């Protein structure tokens, strides 16, 4: 497995250079338009499993003010795998280039569609509807809604949305209360 990890590391470097993404440890990241993307690969028996997440880049500033974390983790939009023909340098390189190319094209297309917070919320609503249509449990977009309210200065709605989420049993891993406290300081 250590040999495979080393191959993946080499191929991540190659993809970062080829596609203009940044290499940060074991993942690739980039910014396109108003969005930031994170491509996180991991190894399985016959494939490279990966997830692609995105965030509205302006959320980082607000999230940092609320939590002191530098980057808002974002919303995972793709979780799948890329088959690896052989665990040679060429086999892993081909698989990584293929999945990075797909991620790059997707990121570019999405960044051209999402140019403001309303577009972002619209896309997140679409993802929720898609999950329901596919028979999946829709993921919560409450954090993104609250961050949007905080970003646009609508602190009353940020507080109301966070309080409603907490009442319904969703604490957002403790971040909703911090968002409430932050918004109250701004009123």
Tab-separated table of C-alpha atoms in Angstrom:
chain	number	residue	atom	x	y	z
A	1	UNK	CA	0.000	0.000	0.000
A	2	UNK	CA	2.906	2.367	0.701
A	3	UNK	CA	4.028	1.996	-2.920
A	4	UNK	CA	0.539	2.918	-4.117
A	5	UNK	CA	0.479	5.956	-1.834
A	6	UNK	CA	3.811	7.104	-3.259
A	7	UNK	CA	2.473	6.675	-6.801
A	8	UNK	CA	-0.628	8.674	-5.910
A	9	UNK	CA	1.517	11.436	-4.412
A	10	UNK	CA	3.620	11.655	-7.588
A	11	UNK	CA	0.513	11.743	-9.748
A	12	UNK	CA	-1.072	14.453	-7.588
A	13	UNK	CA	2.009	16.592	-8.228
A	14	UNK	CA	1.720	15.919	-11.958
A	15	UNK	CA	-1.991	16.831	-12.010
A	16	UNK	CA	-1.431	19.995	-9.991
A	17	UNK	CA	1.097	21.165	-12.574
A	18	UNK	CA	-0.935	20.022	-15.578
A	19	UNK	CA	-4.297	21.476	-14.556
A	20	UNK	CA	-3.145	24.500	-12.557
A	21	UNK	CA	-4.542	23.269	-9.258
A	22	UNK	CA	-2.721	23.631	-5.934
A	23	UNK	CA	-1.282	20.602	-4.166
A	24	UNK	CA	-1.915	20.704	-0.428
A	25	UNK	CA	-0.794	17.509	1.273
A	26	UNK	CA	-2.991	14.747	-0.118
A	27	UNK	CA	-5.512	16.839	-2.038
A	28	UNK	CA	-5.799	19.307	-4.893
A	29	UNK	CA	-7.542	22.670	-4.647
A	30	UNK	CA	-8.279	25.587	-6.917
A	31	UNK	CA	-10.305	28.763	-7.175
A	32	UNK	CA	-12.420	29.565	-10.194
A	33	UNK	CA	-14.588	32.651	-10.306
A	34	UNK	CA	-16.357	33.062	-6.975
A	35	UNK	CA	-15.889	29.407	-6.003
A	36	UNK	CA	-13.156	27.294	-4.455
A	37	UNK	CA	-12.855	23.557	-5.052
A	38	UNK	CA	-11.199	20.674	-3.216
A	39	UNK	CA	-10.463	17.302	-4.868
A	40	UNK	CA	-9.664	14.628	-2.286
A	41	UNK	CA	-8.514	11.232	-3.622
A	42	UNK	CA	-7.966	8.060	-1.617
A	43	UNK	CA	-6.988	4.542	-2.580
A	44	UNK	CA	-9.090	1.384	-2.582
A	45	UNK	CA	-8.350	-2.081	-3.989
A	46	UNK	CA	-9.011	-1.353	-7.676
A	47	UNK	CA	-9.752	2.336	-7.838
A	48	UNK	CA	-9.013	5.834	-6.716
A	49	UNK	CA	-12.005	6.956	-4.698
A	50	UNK	CA	-12.485	10.693	-4.618
A	51	UNK	CA	-14.734	13.499	-3.561
A	52	UNK	CA	-15.096	16.963	-5.018
A	53	UNK	CA	-16.393	19.703	-2.784
A	54	UNK	CA	-16.909	23.381	-3.388
A	55	UNK	CA	-17.609	26.505	-1.423
A	56	UNK	CA	-18.566	30.049	-2.183
A	57	UNK	CA	-15.168	31.641	-1.533
A	58	UNK	CA	-16.517	34.627	0.404
A	59	UNK	CA	-17.806	32.217	3.061
A	60	UNK	CA	-14.203	31.765	4.267
A	61	UNK	CA	-14.054	35.271	5.742
A	62	UNK	CA	-17.333	34.887	7.654
A	63	UNK	CA	-16.584	31.307	8.727
A	64	UNK	CA	-13.207	32.438	10.074
A	65	UNK	CA	-14.859	35.236	12.057
A	66	UNK	CA	-17.325	32.739	13.543
A	67	UNK	CA	-15.085	29.717	14.195
A	68	UNK	CA	-11.474	30.953	13.800
A	69	UNK	CA	-10.999	28.195	11.173
A	70	UNK	CA	-9.256	29.590	8.101
A	71	UNK	CA	-11.369	27.834	5.476
A	72	UNK	CA	-15.016	26.835	5.352
A	73	UNK	CA	-15.004	23.105	4.511
A	74	UNK	CA	-17.585	23.403	1.757
A	75	UNK	CA	-20.235	21.147	0.315
A	76	UNK	CA	-19.425	17.774	-1.257
A	77	UNK	CA	-20.992	17.556	-4.693
A	78	UNK	CA	-19.377	14.427	-6.121
A	79	UNK	CA	-18.309	11.193	-4.408
A	80	UNK	CA	-17.289	8.411	-6.765
A	81	UNK	CA	-14.280	6.495	-8.008
A	82	UNK	CA	-11.919	6.245	-10.961
A	83	UNK	CA	-10.914	2.709	-11.963
A	84	UNK	CA	-7.154	2.057	-12.130
A	85	UNK	CA	-6.077	-0.376	-14.863
A	86	UNK	CA	-2.754	-1.220	-13.208
A	87	UNK	CA	-0.916	0.030	-10.157
A	88	UNK	CA	2.053	1.149	-12.217
A	89	UNK	CA	3.108	4.777	-12.512
A	90	UNK	CA	1.438	5.018	-15.922
A	91	UNK	CA	-1.782	3.344	-14.714
A	92	UNK	CA	-2.172	5.627	-11.698
A	93	UNK	CA	-1.146	8.682	-13.714
A	94	UNK	CA	-3.768	7.953	-16.380
A	95	UNK	CA	-6.481	7.491	-13.734
A	96	UNK	CA	-5.520	10.660	-11.841
A	97	UNK	CA	-5.325	12.743	-15.012
A	98	UNK	CA	-8.738	11.473	-16.062
A	99	UNK	CA	-10.448	12.273	-12.772
A	100	UNK	CA	-8.676	15.638	-12.404
A	101	UNK	CA	-9.690	16.556	-15.943
A	102	UNK	CA	-13.334	15.745	-15.147
A	103	UNK	CA	-13.153	17.733	-11.908
A	104	UNK	CA	-11.532	20.694	-13.668
A	105	UNK	CA	-14.190	20.794	-16.409
A	106	UNK	CA	-16.963	20.511	-13.825
A	107	UNK	CA	-15.410	23.255	-11.675
A	108	UNK	CA	-15.075	25.579	-14.648
A	109	UNK	CA	-18.673	25.032	-15.741
A	110	UNK	CA	-20.028	25.502	-12.213
A	111	UNK	CA	-17.991	28.662	-11.646
A	112	UNK	CA	-19.529	30.144	-14.792
A	113	UNK	CA	-23.046	29.458	-13.461
A	114	UNK	CA	-22.607	30.583	-9.843
A	115	UNK	CA	-21.680	34.246	-9.730
A	116	UNK	CA	-23.574	35.406	-6.631
A	117	UNK	CA	-25.032	34.053	-3.393
A	118	UNK	CA	-28.489	33.595	-4.929
A	119	UNK	CA	-27.031	31.381	-7.667
A	120	UNK	CA	-25.234	29.405	-4.969
A	121	UNK	CA	-28.387	28.807	-2.924
A	122	UNK	CA	-30.247	27.882	-6.115
A	123	UNK	CA	-27.620	25.258	-6.929
A	124	UNK	CA	-27.717	23.847	-3.392
A	125	UNK	CA	-31.514	23.594	-3.622
A	126	UNK	CA	-31.086	21.753	-6.923
A	127	UNK	CA	-28.699	19.288	-5.234
A	128	UNK	CA	-31.241	18.645	-2.495
A	129	UNK	CA	-33.984	17.967	-5.048
A	130	UNK	CA	-31.629	15.674	-6.972
A	131	UNK	CA	-30.912	13.687	-3.800
A	132	UNK	CA	-34.647	13.258	-3.177
A	133	UNK	CA	-35.267	12.241	-6.797
A	134	UNK	CA	-32.507	9.621	-6.541
A	135	UNK	CA	-34.017	8.243	-3.318
A	136	UNK	CA	-31.247	9.609	-1.133
A	137	UNK	CA	-31.614	11.525	2.083
A	138	UNK	CA	-31.036	15.173	1.145
A	139	UNK	CA	-28.065	16.809	2.825
A	140	UNK	CA	-28.619	19.897	4.892
A	141	UNK	CA	-27.767	23.274	3.388
A	142	UNK	CA	-28.568	25.156	6.591
A	143	UNK	CA	-24.951	26.187	7.171
A	144	UNK	CA	-24.727	27.666	3.681
A	145	UNK	CA	-28.024	29.519	4.162
A	146	UNK	CA	-26.847	31.003	7.457
A	147	UNK	CA	-23.465	31.954	5.960
A	148	UNK	CA	-25.305	33.640	3.086
A	149	UNK	CA	-27.382	35.683	5.530
A	150	UNK	CA	-24.257	36.642	7.498
A	151	UNK	CA	-22.377	37.534	4.315
A	152	UNK	CA	-25.189	39.782	3.101
A	153	UNK	CA	-25.712	41.404	6.516
A	154	UNK	CA	-29.133	39.841	7.153
A	155	UNK	CA	-28.279	39.012	10.758
A	156	UNK	CA	-31.879	38.634	11.942
A	157	UNK	CA	-32.574	35.864	9.427
A	158	UNK	CA	-29.210	34.252	10.231
A	159	UNK	CA	-30.214	34.077	13.899
A	160	UNK	CA	-33.742	32.855	13.135
A	161	UNK	CA	-32.485	30.117	10.776
A	162	UNK	CA	-29.820	28.916	13.225
A	163	UNK	CA	-32.273	28.911	16.148
A	164	UNK	CA	-34.823	26.958	14.090
A	165	UNK	CA	-32.179	24.391	13.135
A	166	UNK	CA	-31.158	23.959	16.776
A	167	UNK	CA	-34.814	23.571	17.835
A	168	UNK	CA	-35.225	20.836	15.218
A	169	UNK	CA	-32.226	18.952	16.627
A	170	UNK	CA	-29.566	20.039	14.117
A	171	UNK	CA	-26.726	21.755	15.960
A	172	UNK	CA	-24.385	21.951	12.968
A	173	UNK	CA	-21.716	20.332	15.167
A	174	UNK	CA	-21.937	23.314	17.496
A	175	UNK	CA	-21.311	25.964	14.845
A	176	UNK	CA	-24.912	27.270	14.759
A	177	UNK	CA	-24.653	28.662	18.289
A	178	UNK	CA	-21.392	30.388	17.339
A	179	UNK	CA	-23.151	31.853	14.298
A	180	UNK	CA	-25.962	33.141	16.514
A	181	UNK	CA	-23.476	34.740	18.914
A	182	UNK	CA	-21.585	36.329	16.004
A	183	UNK	CA	-24.758	37.688	14.383
A	184	UNK	CA	-25.999	39.145	17.691
A	185	UNK	CA	-22.726	41.062	18.070
A	186	UNK	CA	-23.385	42.680	14.681
A	187	UNK	CA	-26.908	43.847	15.452
